[in-house]
Amino acid sequence: MKHIYNDISALVSNGEKQLAVLIDPDKIKLDKVSGIIKKVNVSIATHIFVGGSTVDRYATSVLVEEIKRHTQLPVVLFPGDVTQITSRADAILFLSLISGRNAEYLIGKHIRSISKLAKTNLEVISTGYILIESGKETAVEKVTGTEPLSRTNVQNIVDTAKAGELLGMKLIYLEAGSGAKLAVSKEIISCVKKAVNIPLIVGGGIRSKKQLENAYHAGADLVVIGTVFEEDESFFDNL
Ligand code: 1GP
């Protein structure tokens, strides 16, 4: 059943905040998955995202299968590449990197994914993916060969998000990049939230309860946390 987007929207309408744990197939050992997912299951997390900028060809499929054995939470692909598509997940963020001008990441890889997607039952969720300058070069920049948007030109970020919405995208994802030095600022989140009428995802560089609360308070509907949980599996115990 394809209800993940509707569930996200319903929670947004109720003013309930959501949290996705990002698991990178390149950074997790399969024999650790059950223990990690047990911790996620008892945390405030509402979703598990799976993906990374550079991932071995079959690693995602095997990892998602193992995750699904241990949780009822929705597993959503957050793919860095077409090779990360697997029918074992529930949904896929169909990301278009609208902050960049690399046609491959705007539409090219999407075209190449169609025959693969057709063989799956994945719920496909069109997502405007906006990379924002965060103090140092991130993996997304390197892999996609694109420049992030300046964090001081807030109007440009707002206009980019609004253009994504008007193009029909269902979600906006403000991304500082994995392990970012500077998370997306409260001002940016709040201005984008005021401008768009679709759910707002924020991720990258969020490493503390305070930063998480700030993001929610500014208007993030769903926050993505990866690195800090990779480094400290007890991170969610204190939320
Ligand atoms: C990266 O937004 C996600 O794509 C999460 O970032 O790893 O810094 O939490 P972190």
XYZ file of N, CA and C and ligand atoms in Angstrom:
727
model
N 0.830 -1.211 0.000
C 0.000 0.000 0.000
C 0.862 1.258 0.000
N 0.506 2.184 -0.857
C 1.351 3.375 -1.000
C 0.780 4.526 -0.197
N 1.186 4.596 1.053
C 0.565 5.577 1.938
C 1.592 6.435 2.655
N 2.849 6.250 2.336
C 3.867 6.910 3.156
C 3.786 8.432 3.024
N 3.626 8.906 1.803
C 3.515 10.359 1.637
C 2.267 10.894 2.349
N 1.176 10.174 2.204
C -0.057 10.636 2.864
C 0.113 10.658 4.383
N 0.819 9.667 4.904
C 1.048 9.635 6.356
C 1.915 10.820 6.793
N 2.938 11.128 6.004
C 3.795 12.288 6.342
C 2.933 13.554 6.349
N 2.129 13.711 5.306
C 1.289 14.918 5.200
C 0.295 15.008 6.343
N -0.273 13.859 6.719
C -1.273 13.866 7.806
C -0.618 14.308 9.107
N 0.586 13.819 9.361
C 1.271 14.222 10.599
C 1.608 15.707 10.564
N 1.982 16.201 9.383
C 2.271 17.641 9.263
C 1.000 18.435 9.585
N -0.125 17.992 9.048
C -1.390 18.699 9.309
C -1.727 18.705 10.793
N -1.347 17.622 11.485
C -1.606 17.551 12.937
C -0.543 18.258 13.758
N 0.441 18.831 13.087
C 1.514 19.522 13.795
C 2.477 18.572 14.495
N 2.493 17.306 14.058
C 3.402 16.339 14.710
C 4.723 16.278 13.962
N 5.809 16.338 14.712
C 7.139 16.342 14.105
C 7.616 14.922 13.841
N 8.413 14.769 12.794
C 8.881 13.439 12.391
C 10.405 13.411 12.327
N 10.936 12.212 12.500
C 12.389 12.090 12.496
C 12.804 10.835 11.723
N 13.715 11.020 10.789
C 14.233 9.870 10.044
C 15.669 9.610 10.456
N 15.962 8.343 10.709
C 17.345 7.932 10.935
C 17.896 7.534 9.570
N 19.025 8.121 9.210
C 19.629 7.791 7.915
C 20.694 6.726 8.118
N 20.530 5.622 7.405
C 21.527 4.548 7.486
C 22.213 4.438 6.131
N 23.542 4.581 6.178
C 24.343 4.555 4.954
C 24.904 3.145 4.773
N 24.532 2.453 3.692
C 24.986 1.069 3.504
C 26.506 0.918 3.549
N 27.213 1.981 3.251
C 28.673 1.930 3.253
C 29.258 1.974 4.658
N 28.434 2.399 5.613
C 28.994 2.647 6.946
C 28.453 1.711 8.016
N 27.723 0.682 7.618
C 27.140 -0.203 8.628
C 27.454 -1.656 8.273
N 27.746 -2.439 9.302
C 28.000 -3.873 9.071
C 26.688 -4.620 9.291
N 26.417 -5.586 8.437
C 25.134 -6.295 8.504
C 24.875 -6.930 9.869
N 25.929 -7.435 10.509
C 25.692 -8.099 11.796
C 25.370 -7.112 12.920
N 25.491 -5.825 12.632
C 25.164 -4.808 13.647
C 23.726 -4.285 13.471
N 23.111 -4.638 12.347
C 21.820 -4.031 12.008
C 20.758 -4.315 13.067
N 20.655 -5.562 13.513
C 19.568 -5.882 14.439
C 19.669 -5.053 15.723
N 20.869 -4.924 16.279
C 21.053 -4.129 17.499
C 20.727 -2.664 17.281
N 21.168 -2.149 16.150
C 20.934 -0.732 15.849
C 19.442 -0.468 15.648
N 18.795 -1.344 14.913
C 17.377 -1.127 14.626
C 16.531 -1.279 15.903
N 16.975 -2.144 16.810
C 16.263 -2.246 18.099
C 16.258 -0.894 18.801
N 17.384 -0.205 18.745
C 17.461 1.125 19.375
C 16.566 2.125 18.633
N 16.560 2.031 17.323
C 15.718 2.946 16.535
C 14.244 2.700 16.863
N 13.881 1.430 16.995
C 12.475 1.077 17.255
C 11.926 1.697 18.538
N 12.782 1.837 19.531
C 12.287 2.393 20.805
C 12.564 3.898 20.907
N 13.048 4.484 19.825
C 13.341 5.924 19.824
C 12.145 6.696 19.268
N 12.320 8.012 19.125
C 11.230 8.829 18.564
C 11.217 8.789 17.034
N 12.110 8.008 16.444
C 12.180 7.976 14.969
C 10.873 7.468 14.371
N 10.477 8.110 13.274
C 9.253 7.705 12.578
C 9.558 7.018 11.243
N 10.783 7.211 10.749
C 11.161 6.646 9.449
C 12.617 6.185 9.497
N 12.936 5.245 8.636
C 14.334 4.893 8.400
C 14.625 5.211 6.932
N 15.601 6.079 6.718
C 16.056 6.370 5.361
C 17.311 5.543 5.107
N 17.466 5.061 3.886
C 18.663 4.291 3.541
C 19.266 4.863 2.270
N 20.547 5.214 2.345
C 21.206 5.719 1.147
C 22.539 6.342 1.484
N 23.268 6.675 0.427
C 24.565 7.308 0.614
C 25.084 7.810 -0.722
N 26.132 8.593 -0.660
C 26.665 9.177 -1.893
C 27.408 8.142 -2.725
N 28.120 7.252 -2.052
C 28.859 6.219 -2.793
C 28.610 4.889 -2.091
N 27.921 4.007 -2.770
C 27.534 2.741 -2.133
C 27.807 1.597 -3.110
N 28.309 0.473 -2.593
C 28.538 -0.711 -3.443
C 27.231 -1.171 -4.079
N 27.343 -1.727 -5.254
C 26.183 -2.028 -6.086
C 25.022 -2.755 -5.380
N 25.312 -3.843 -4.665
C 24.198 -4.625 -4.100
C 23.996 -4.388 -2.602
N 24.782 -3.506 -2.028
C 24.755 -3.334 -0.572
C 23.395 -2.847 -0.067
N 22.731 -1.998 -0.826
C 21.476 -1.410 -0.345
C 20.383 -2.470 -0.209
N 20.271 -3.306 -1.210
C 19.228 -4.319 -1.206
C 19.373 -5.272 -0.009
N 20.583 -5.739 0.215
C 20.841 -6.659 1.329
C 20.570 -5.963 2.665
N 20.998 -4.720 2.759
C 20.804 -3.968 4.005
C 19.312 -3.739 4.276
N 18.579 -3.322 3.253
C 17.148 -3.047 3.456
C 16.422 -4.324 3.883
N 16.777 -5.437 3.267
C 16.150 -6.704 3.641
C 16.384 -6.982 5.132
N 17.596 -6.775 5.571
C 17.928 -7.034 6.978
C 17.183 -6.047 7.901
N 17.135 -4.780 7.514
C 16.416 -3.786 8.334
C 14.947 -4.185 8.466
N 14.343 -4.567 7.344
C 12.914 -4.901 7.355
C 12.606 -6.094 8.261
N 13.593 -6.943 8.493
C 13.382 -8.093 9.389
C 13.213 -7.643 10.834
N 13.642 -6.419 11.137
C 13.679 -6.007 12.542
C 12.787 -4.816 12.873
N 12.048 -4.293 11.906
C 11.244 -3.098 12.221
C 9.953 -3.032 11.423
N 9.004 -2.309 12.003
C 7.759 -2.000 11.292
C 7.799 -0.578 10.735
N 8.852 0.164 11.066
C 8.922 1.551 10.581
C 9.064 1.560 9.058
N 8.527 2.592 8.398
C 8.697 2.656 6.955
C 10.164 2.860 6.572
N 10.598 2.104 5.573
C 11.979 2.223 5.094
C 11.938 2.923 3.733
N 12.597 4.063 3.688
C 12.516 4.940 2.516
C 13.911 5.083 1.899
N 14.009 4.814 0.614
C 15.304 4.969 -0.059
C 15.600 6.451 -0.267
N 16.847 6.779 0.012
C 17.345 8.148 -0.168
C 18.602 7.982 -1.034
N 18.373 7.703 -2.317
C 19.470 7.147 -3.115
C 20.438 8.185 -3.657
N 21.712 7.819 -3.641
C 22.719 8.656 -4.269
C 22.882 8.284 -5.731
N 22.304 7.123 -6.103
C 22.506 6.640 -7.460
C 21.443 5.599 -7.809
N 21.271 5.362 -9.103
C 20.272 4.397 -9.595
C 20.518 3.004 -9.021
N 21.778 2.661 -8.792
C 22.100 1.311 -8.306
C 21.553 1.059 -6.905
N 21.133 2.102 -6.217
C 20.629 1.925 -4.844
C 19.127 1.637 -4.798
N 18.510 1.502 -5.956
C 17.066 1.211 -5.965
C 16.845 -0.272 -5.682
N 16.003 -0.551 -4.701
C 15.666 -1.936 -4.388
C 14.187 -2.049 -4.051
N 13.578 -3.099 -4.525
C 12.145 -3.291 -4.297
C 11.843 -3.652 -2.847
N 12.873 -3.915 -2.065
C 12.631 -4.351 -0.683
C 12.212 -3.199 0.228
N 12.445 -1.961 -0.200
C 12.037 -0.807 0.614
C 10.554 -0.499 0.367
N 10.044 0.483 1.121
C 8.630 0.849 0.971
C 8.439 2.004 -0.003
N 9.397 2.919 -0.001
C 9.239 4.124 -0.828
C 10.614 4.628 -1.235
N 10.601 5.555 -2.166
C 11.855 6.173 -2.598
C 11.654 7.677 -2.712
N 12.589 8.425 -2.166
C 12.593 9.866 -2.435
C 13.189 10.029 -3.832
N 12.359 10.487 -4.756
C 12.802 10.674 -6.146
C 13.379 12.081 -6.205
N 14.682 12.146 -5.891
C 15.334 13.427 -5.619
C 15.766 14.125 -6.893
N 15.390 15.374 -7.042
C 15.970 16.186 -8.110
C 16.761 17.297 -7.433
N 18.052 17.364 -7.768
C 18.948 18.314 -7.091
C 18.743 19.708 -7.698
N 17.697 20.385 -7.215
C 17.287 21.639 -7.854
C 18.163 22.832 -7.457
N 19.074 22.630 -6.499
C 20.038 23.700 -6.196
C 21.174 23.696 -7.208
N 21.355 22.598 -7.914
C 22.493 22.466 -8.829
C 22.088 22.614 -10.282
N 23.070 22.616 -11.134
C 22.802 22.745 -12.564
C 23.446 21.605 -13.344
N 23.519 20.466 -12.666
C 24.022 19.270 -13.326
C 22.810 18.474 -13.807
N 22.623 18.438 -15.122
C 21.421 17.812 -15.692
C 21.254 16.356 -15.263
N 22.367 15.675 -15.013
C 22.293 14.272 -14.571
C 21.482 14.133 -13.292
N 21.697 15.100 -12.375
C 21.030 15.009 -11.069
C 19.705 15.767 -11.045
N 19.422 16.475 -12.121
C 18.112 17.133 -12.241
C 17.101 16.182 -12.893
N 17.553 15.440 -13.928
C 16.623 14.579 -14.662
C 17.269 13.330 -15.273
N 18.590 13.358 -15.488
C 19.261 12.265 -16.224
C 19.150 10.912 -15.544
N 19.537 10.859 -14.270
C 19.517 9.573 -13.556
C 18.083 9.083 -13.378
N 17.175 10.016 -13.325
C 15.756 9.664 -13.142
C 15.261 8.863 -14.346
N 15.677 9.321 -15.524
C 15.255 8.616 -16.747
C 15.832 7.203 -16.735
N 17.077 7.096 -16.310
C 17.715 5.767 -16.294
C 17.139 4.860 -15.205
N 16.421 5.435 -14.252
C 15.877 4.601 -13.168
C 14.513 3.997 -13.518
N 13.890 4.485 -14.582
C 12.487 4.115 -14.834
C 12.286 2.613 -15.046
N 13.148 1.990 -15.855
C 12.939 0.559 -16.100
C 13.115 -0.226 -14.802
N 13.999 0.234 -13.955
C 14.223 -0.435 -12.674
C 13.020 -0.223 -11.738
N 12.539 1.014 -11.687
C 11.391 1.323 -10.822
C 10.152 0.533 -11.243
N 10.021 0.329 -12.551
C 8.838 -0.373 -13.061
C 8.760 -1.796 -12.518
N 9.893 -2.340 -12.106
C 9.899 -3.727 -11.584
C 9.691 -3.756 -10.069
N 9.413 -2.603 -9.478
C 9.224 -2.556 -8.028
C 7.820 -2.040 -7.702
N 7.503 -2.125 -6.424
C 6.232 -1.592 -5.942
C 6.459 -0.331 -5.128
N 7.641 0.243 -5.263
C 8.009 1.382 -4.420
C 7.057 2.559 -4.618
N 6.732 3.209 -3.521
C 6.005 4.482 -3.614
C 7.037 5.542 -3.986
N 6.804 6.230 -5.084
C 7.791 7.197 -5.577
C 7.358 8.599 -5.146
N 8.220 9.259 -4.377
C 7.852 10.571 -3.831
C 8.786 11.637 -4.402
N 8.241 12.453 -5.272
C 9.032 13.500 -5.933
C 9.520 14.533 -4.907
N 10.826 14.743 -4.872
C 11.420 15.573 -3.817
C 12.390 16.603 -4.402
N 12.153 17.852 -4.095
C 13.090 18.910 -4.486
C 14.221 18.949 -3.474
N 15.427 18.607 -3.941
C 16.575 18.438 -3.029
C 17.475 19.663 -3.173
N 17.644 20.386 -2.078
C 18.343 21.671 -2.133
C 19.564 21.623 -1.224
N 20.725 21.691 -1.831
C 21.973 21.640 -1.069
C 22.384 23.060 -0.700
N 22.650 23.237 0.605
C 22.969 24.575 1.119
C 24.372 24.567 1.711
N 25.105 25.599 1.383
C 26.481 25.796 1.870
C 26.538 25.562 3.389
N 27.568 24.795 3.818
C 27.588 24.417 5.233
C 28.985 24.442 5.851
N 29.853 25.267 5.316
C 31.138 25.470 5.976
C 32.294 24.658 5.443
N 32.003 23.564 4.749
C 33.086 22.800 4.115
C 32.484 21.999 2.961
N 33.330 21.532 2.061
C 32.811 20.788 0.907
C 32.230 19.452 1.392
N 31.031 19.112 0.917
C 30.383 17.875 1.356
C 30.437 16.825 0.243
N 30.122 15.584 0.630
C 30.150 14.479 -0.336
C 29.181 14.748 -1.490
N 28.029 15.340 -1.183
C 27.047 15.591 -2.258
C 27.647 16.522 -3.317
N 28.353 17.544 -2.856
C 28.988 18.462 -3.805
C 29.987 17.730 -4.691
N 30.819 16.923 -4.045
C 31.872 16.216 -4.794
C 31.264 15.275 -5.811
N 30.305 14.469 -5.357
C 29.743 13.438 -6.227
C 28.929 14.054 -7.369
N 28.191 15.122 -7.071
C 27.298 15.681 -8.100
C 27.978 16.775 -8.924
N 29.120 17.235 -8.462
C 29.810 18.309 -9.190
C 28.988 19.588 -9.225
N 28.235 19.841 -8.148
C 27.432 21.071 -8.111
C 27.847 21.943 -6.929
N 27.493 23.207 -7.052
C 27.737 24.171 -5.968
C 26.492 24.222 -5.088
N 26.675 24.292 -3.776
C 25.504 24.497 -2.914
C 25.018 25.939 -3.020
N 23.793 26.197 -2.588
C 23.310 27.580 -2.560
C 23.934 28.298 -1.365
N 24.205 29.576 -1.539
C 24.782 30.373 -0.460
C 23.809 30.444 0.711
N 24.326 30.242 1.937
C 23.428 30.265 3.099
C 22.996 31.682 3.449
N 23.648 32.689 2.860
C 23.261 34.062 3.178
C 22.217 34.606 2.190
N 22.101 33.965 1.030
C 21.091 34.424 0.062
C 19.791 33.636 0.291
N 19.104 34.014 1.360
C 17.936 33.241 1.785
C 16.826 33.304 0.725
N 16.684 34.470 0.098
C 15.623 34.611 -0.905
C 15.809 33.612 -2.054
N 17.053 33.396 -2.437
C 17.319 32.443 -3.523
C 16.941 31.022 -3.111
N 17.181 30.695 -1.851
C 16.814 29.362 -1.357
C 15.283 29.228 -1.344
N 14.625 30.280 -0.863
C 13.153 30.272 -0.820
C 12.581 30.125 -2.234
N 13.135 30.895 -3.168
C 12.616 30.846 -4.542
C 12.855 29.474 -5.176
N 13.995 28.879 -4.855
C 14.297 27.543 -5.388
C 13.282 26.529 -4.860
N 13.005 26.610 -3.559
C 12.031 25.687 -2.958
C 10.644 25.897 -3.566
N 10.269 27.157 -3.731
C 8.937 27.454 -4.285
C 8.831 26.963 -5.727
N 9.914 27.141 -6.487
C 9.911 26.651 -7.877
C 9.725 25.138 -7.886
N 10.374 24.457 -6.948
C 10.206 23.000 -6.854
C 8.754 22.640 -6.586
N 8.145 23.357 -5.668
C 6.734 23.090 -5.367
C 5.857 23.330 -6.596
N 6.111 24.430 -7.288
C 5.280 24.756 -8.453
C 5.506 23.779 -9.612
N 6.671 23.133 -9.610
C 6.921 22.095 -10.626
C 6.216 20.788 -10.266
N 5.625 20.745 -9.088
C 4.844 19.559 -8.712
C 5.524 18.646 -7.714
N 6.683 19.075 -7.200
C 7.361 18.227 -6.216
C 6.531 18.153 -4.936
N 6.636 16.996 -4.262
C 5.768 16.733 -3.107
C 6.428 17.044 -1.773
N 7.757 17.082 -1.789
C 8.520 17.378 -0.577
C 9.661 18.316 -0.954
N 10.065 19.128 0.008
C 11.309 19.894 -0.152
C 12.277 19.398 0.919
N 13.523 19.139 0.508
C 14.550 18.652 1.428
C 15.683 19.674 1.442
N 15.840 20.361 2.567
C 16.945 21.301 2.741
C 18.123 20.529 3.327
N 19.189 20.440 2.572
C 20.318 19.563 2.923
C 21.596 20.359 3.140
N 22.178 20.212 4.344
C 23.490 20.837 4.567
C 24.600 19.868 4.180
N 24.257 18.584 4.044
C 25.256 17.560 3.706
C 25.623 16.756 4.929
N 25.926 15.479 4.689
C 26.229 14.596 5.811
C 27.478 15.064 6.551
N 27.349 15.175 7.872
C 28.480 15.624 8.684
C 28.795 17.100 8.516
N 27.823 17.862 8.044
C 28.054 19.296 7.789
C 28.557 20.017 9.042
N 29.419 20.976 8.812
C 29.923 21.794 9.911
C 28.795 22.686 10.435
N 28.055 23.266 9.506
C 26.940 24.149 9.870
C 25.633 23.543 9.369
N 24.704 23.324 10.292
C 23.386 22.822 9.883
C 22.627 23.954 9.178
N 21.532 23.619 8.517
C 20.708 24.646 7.871
C 20.188 25.585 8.964
N 20.303 26.885 8.721
C 19.974 27.849 9.783
C 18.466 27.943 10.032
N 18.131 28.416 11.229
C 16.723 28.590 11.605
C 16.036 29.555 10.639
N 16.781 30.605 10.269
C 16.200 31.609 9.371
C 15.807 30.983 8.025
N 16.712 30.174 7.484
C 16.423 29.537 6.187
C 15.204 28.620 6.316
N 15.209 27.789 7.363
C 14.092 26.840 7.540
C 12.778 27.606 7.651
N 12.798 28.641 8.474
C 11.560 29.363 8.720
C 11.055 30.096 7.474
N 11.955 30.687 6.711
C 11.522 31.396 5.496
C 10.988 30.420 4.443
N 11.647 29.260 4.312
C 11.164 28.277 3.327
C 9.812 27.730 3.775
N 9.705 27.432 5.051
C 8.443 26.879 5.566
C 7.265 27.833 5.300
N 7.531 29.130 5.463
C 6.453 30.103 5.235
C 6.062 30.155 3.762
N 7.019 29.864 2.879
C 6.768 30.042 1.437
C 6.129 28.832 0.771
N 6.361 27.631 1.303
C 5.847 26.450 0.602
C 4.729 25.769 1.396
N 3.913 25.039 0.656
C 2.769 24.363 1.286
C 2.910 22.847 1.231
N 4.145 22.379 1.117
C 4.385 20.934 1.121
C 5.330 20.625 2.289
N 5.348 19.367 2.733
C 6.191 19.030 3.888
C 7.665 19.363 3.654
N 8.305 19.786 4.738
C 9.694 20.257 4.675
C 10.609 19.322 5.468
N 11.578 18.767 4.765
C 12.593 17.907 5.392
C 13.871 18.723 5.563
N 14.539 18.531 6.692
C 15.809 19.236 6.935
C 16.831 18.222 7.448
N 18.047 18.278 6.908
C 19.080 17.361 7.387
C 20.472 17.904 7.164
N 21.420 17.228 7.795
C 22.828 17.583 7.642
C 23.362 18.352 8.821
N 24.290 17.736 9.561
C 24.992 18.445 10.632
C 24.197 18.652 11.909
N 23.077 17.956 12.060
C 22.302 18.100 13.309
C 22.839 17.068 14.298
N 23.442 17.581 15.374
C 24.203 16.698 16.274
C 23.759 16.798 17.722
N 22.742 17.589 18.032
C 22.336 17.724 19.436
C 20.819 17.876 19.527
N 20.324 17.637 20.743
C 18.896 17.795 20.996
C 18.471 19.234 20.710
N 19.328 20.169 21.099
C 19.025 21.593 20.910
C 18.861 21.911 19.414
N 19.804 21.406 18.612
C 19.721 21.668 17.162
C 18.467 21.036 16.562
N 18.122 19.867 17.063
C 16.919 19.181 16.574
C 15.688 20.029 16.913
N 15.634 20.491 18.141
C 14.492 21.315 18.563
C 14.442 22.623 17.775
N 15.607 23.212 17.545
C 15.660 24.458 16.761
C 15.081 24.247 15.364
N 15.468 23.121 14.748
C 14.988 22.843 13.382
C 13.468 22.682 13.393
N 12.952 21.928 14.371
C 11.501 21.749 14.455
C 10.811 23.095 14.711
N 11.359 23.840 15.624
C 10.751 25.104 16.006
C 10.714 26.066 14.823
N 11.756 26.025 14.002
C 11.810 26.926 12.842
C 10.844 26.496 11.740
N 10.398 25.222 11.777
C 9.417 24.812 10.769
C 9.714 23.510 10.053
N 10.803 22.824 10.424
C 11.063 21.519 9.793
C 9.964 20.546 10.203
N 9.431 19.812 9.232
C 8.411 18.809 9.549
C 9.054 17.459 9.838
N 10.147 17.202 9.146
C 10.848 15.929 9.321
C 12.346 16.232 9.319
N 13.030 15.784 10.350
C 14.476 16.005 10.428
C 15.183 14.671 10.181
N 16.288 14.745 9.443
C 17.072 13.543 9.150
C 18.369 13.582 9.953
N 18.637 12.474 10.648
C 19.861 12.380 11.454
C 20.638 11.134 11.050
N 21.889 11.324 10.684
C 22.725 10.190 10.278
C 23.980 10.075 11.111
N 24.911 11.008 10.874
C 26.255 10.904 11.445
C 26.272 10.745 12.959
N 25.502 11.558 13.670
C 25.613 11.525 15.126
C 25.161 10.166 15.684
N 24.212 9.547 15.013
C 23.755 8.215 15.452
C 24.769 7.128 15.073
N 25.448 7.338 13.926
C 26.529 6.399 13.560
C 27.631 6.431 14.624
N 27.889 7.641 15.131
C 28.984 7.803 16.094
C 28.582 7.410 17.509
N 27.289 7.577 17.821
C 26.845 7.343 19.186
C 25.435 6.742 19.162
N 25.386 5.424 19.295
C 24.088 4.737 19.195
C 23.153 5.061 20.355
N 23.677 5.714 21.392
C 22.791 6.072 22.508
C 22.204 7.475 22.322
N 22.496 8.097 21.161
C 22.045 9.485 20.941
C 20.541 9.651 21.187
N 19.766 8.685 20.718
C 18.308 8.833 20.833
C 17.808 8.609 22.258
N 18.635 7.997 23.103
C 18.202 7.717 24.479
C 17.890 9.015 25.226
N 18.576 10.070 24.821
C 18.440 11.330 25.571
C 17.482 12.315 24.932
N 16.724 11.870 23.943
C 15.800 12.824 23.292
C 14.426 12.775 23.955
C 22.639 13.664 5.040
O 20.817 14.992 5.792
C 21.504 13.805 6.015
O 22.187 13.507 3.752
C 21.949 13.614 7.439
O 23.119 14.342 7.735
O 24.755 12.673 8.622
O 24.987 15.090 9.181
O 23.153 13.748 10.179
P 24.039 13.945 9.007
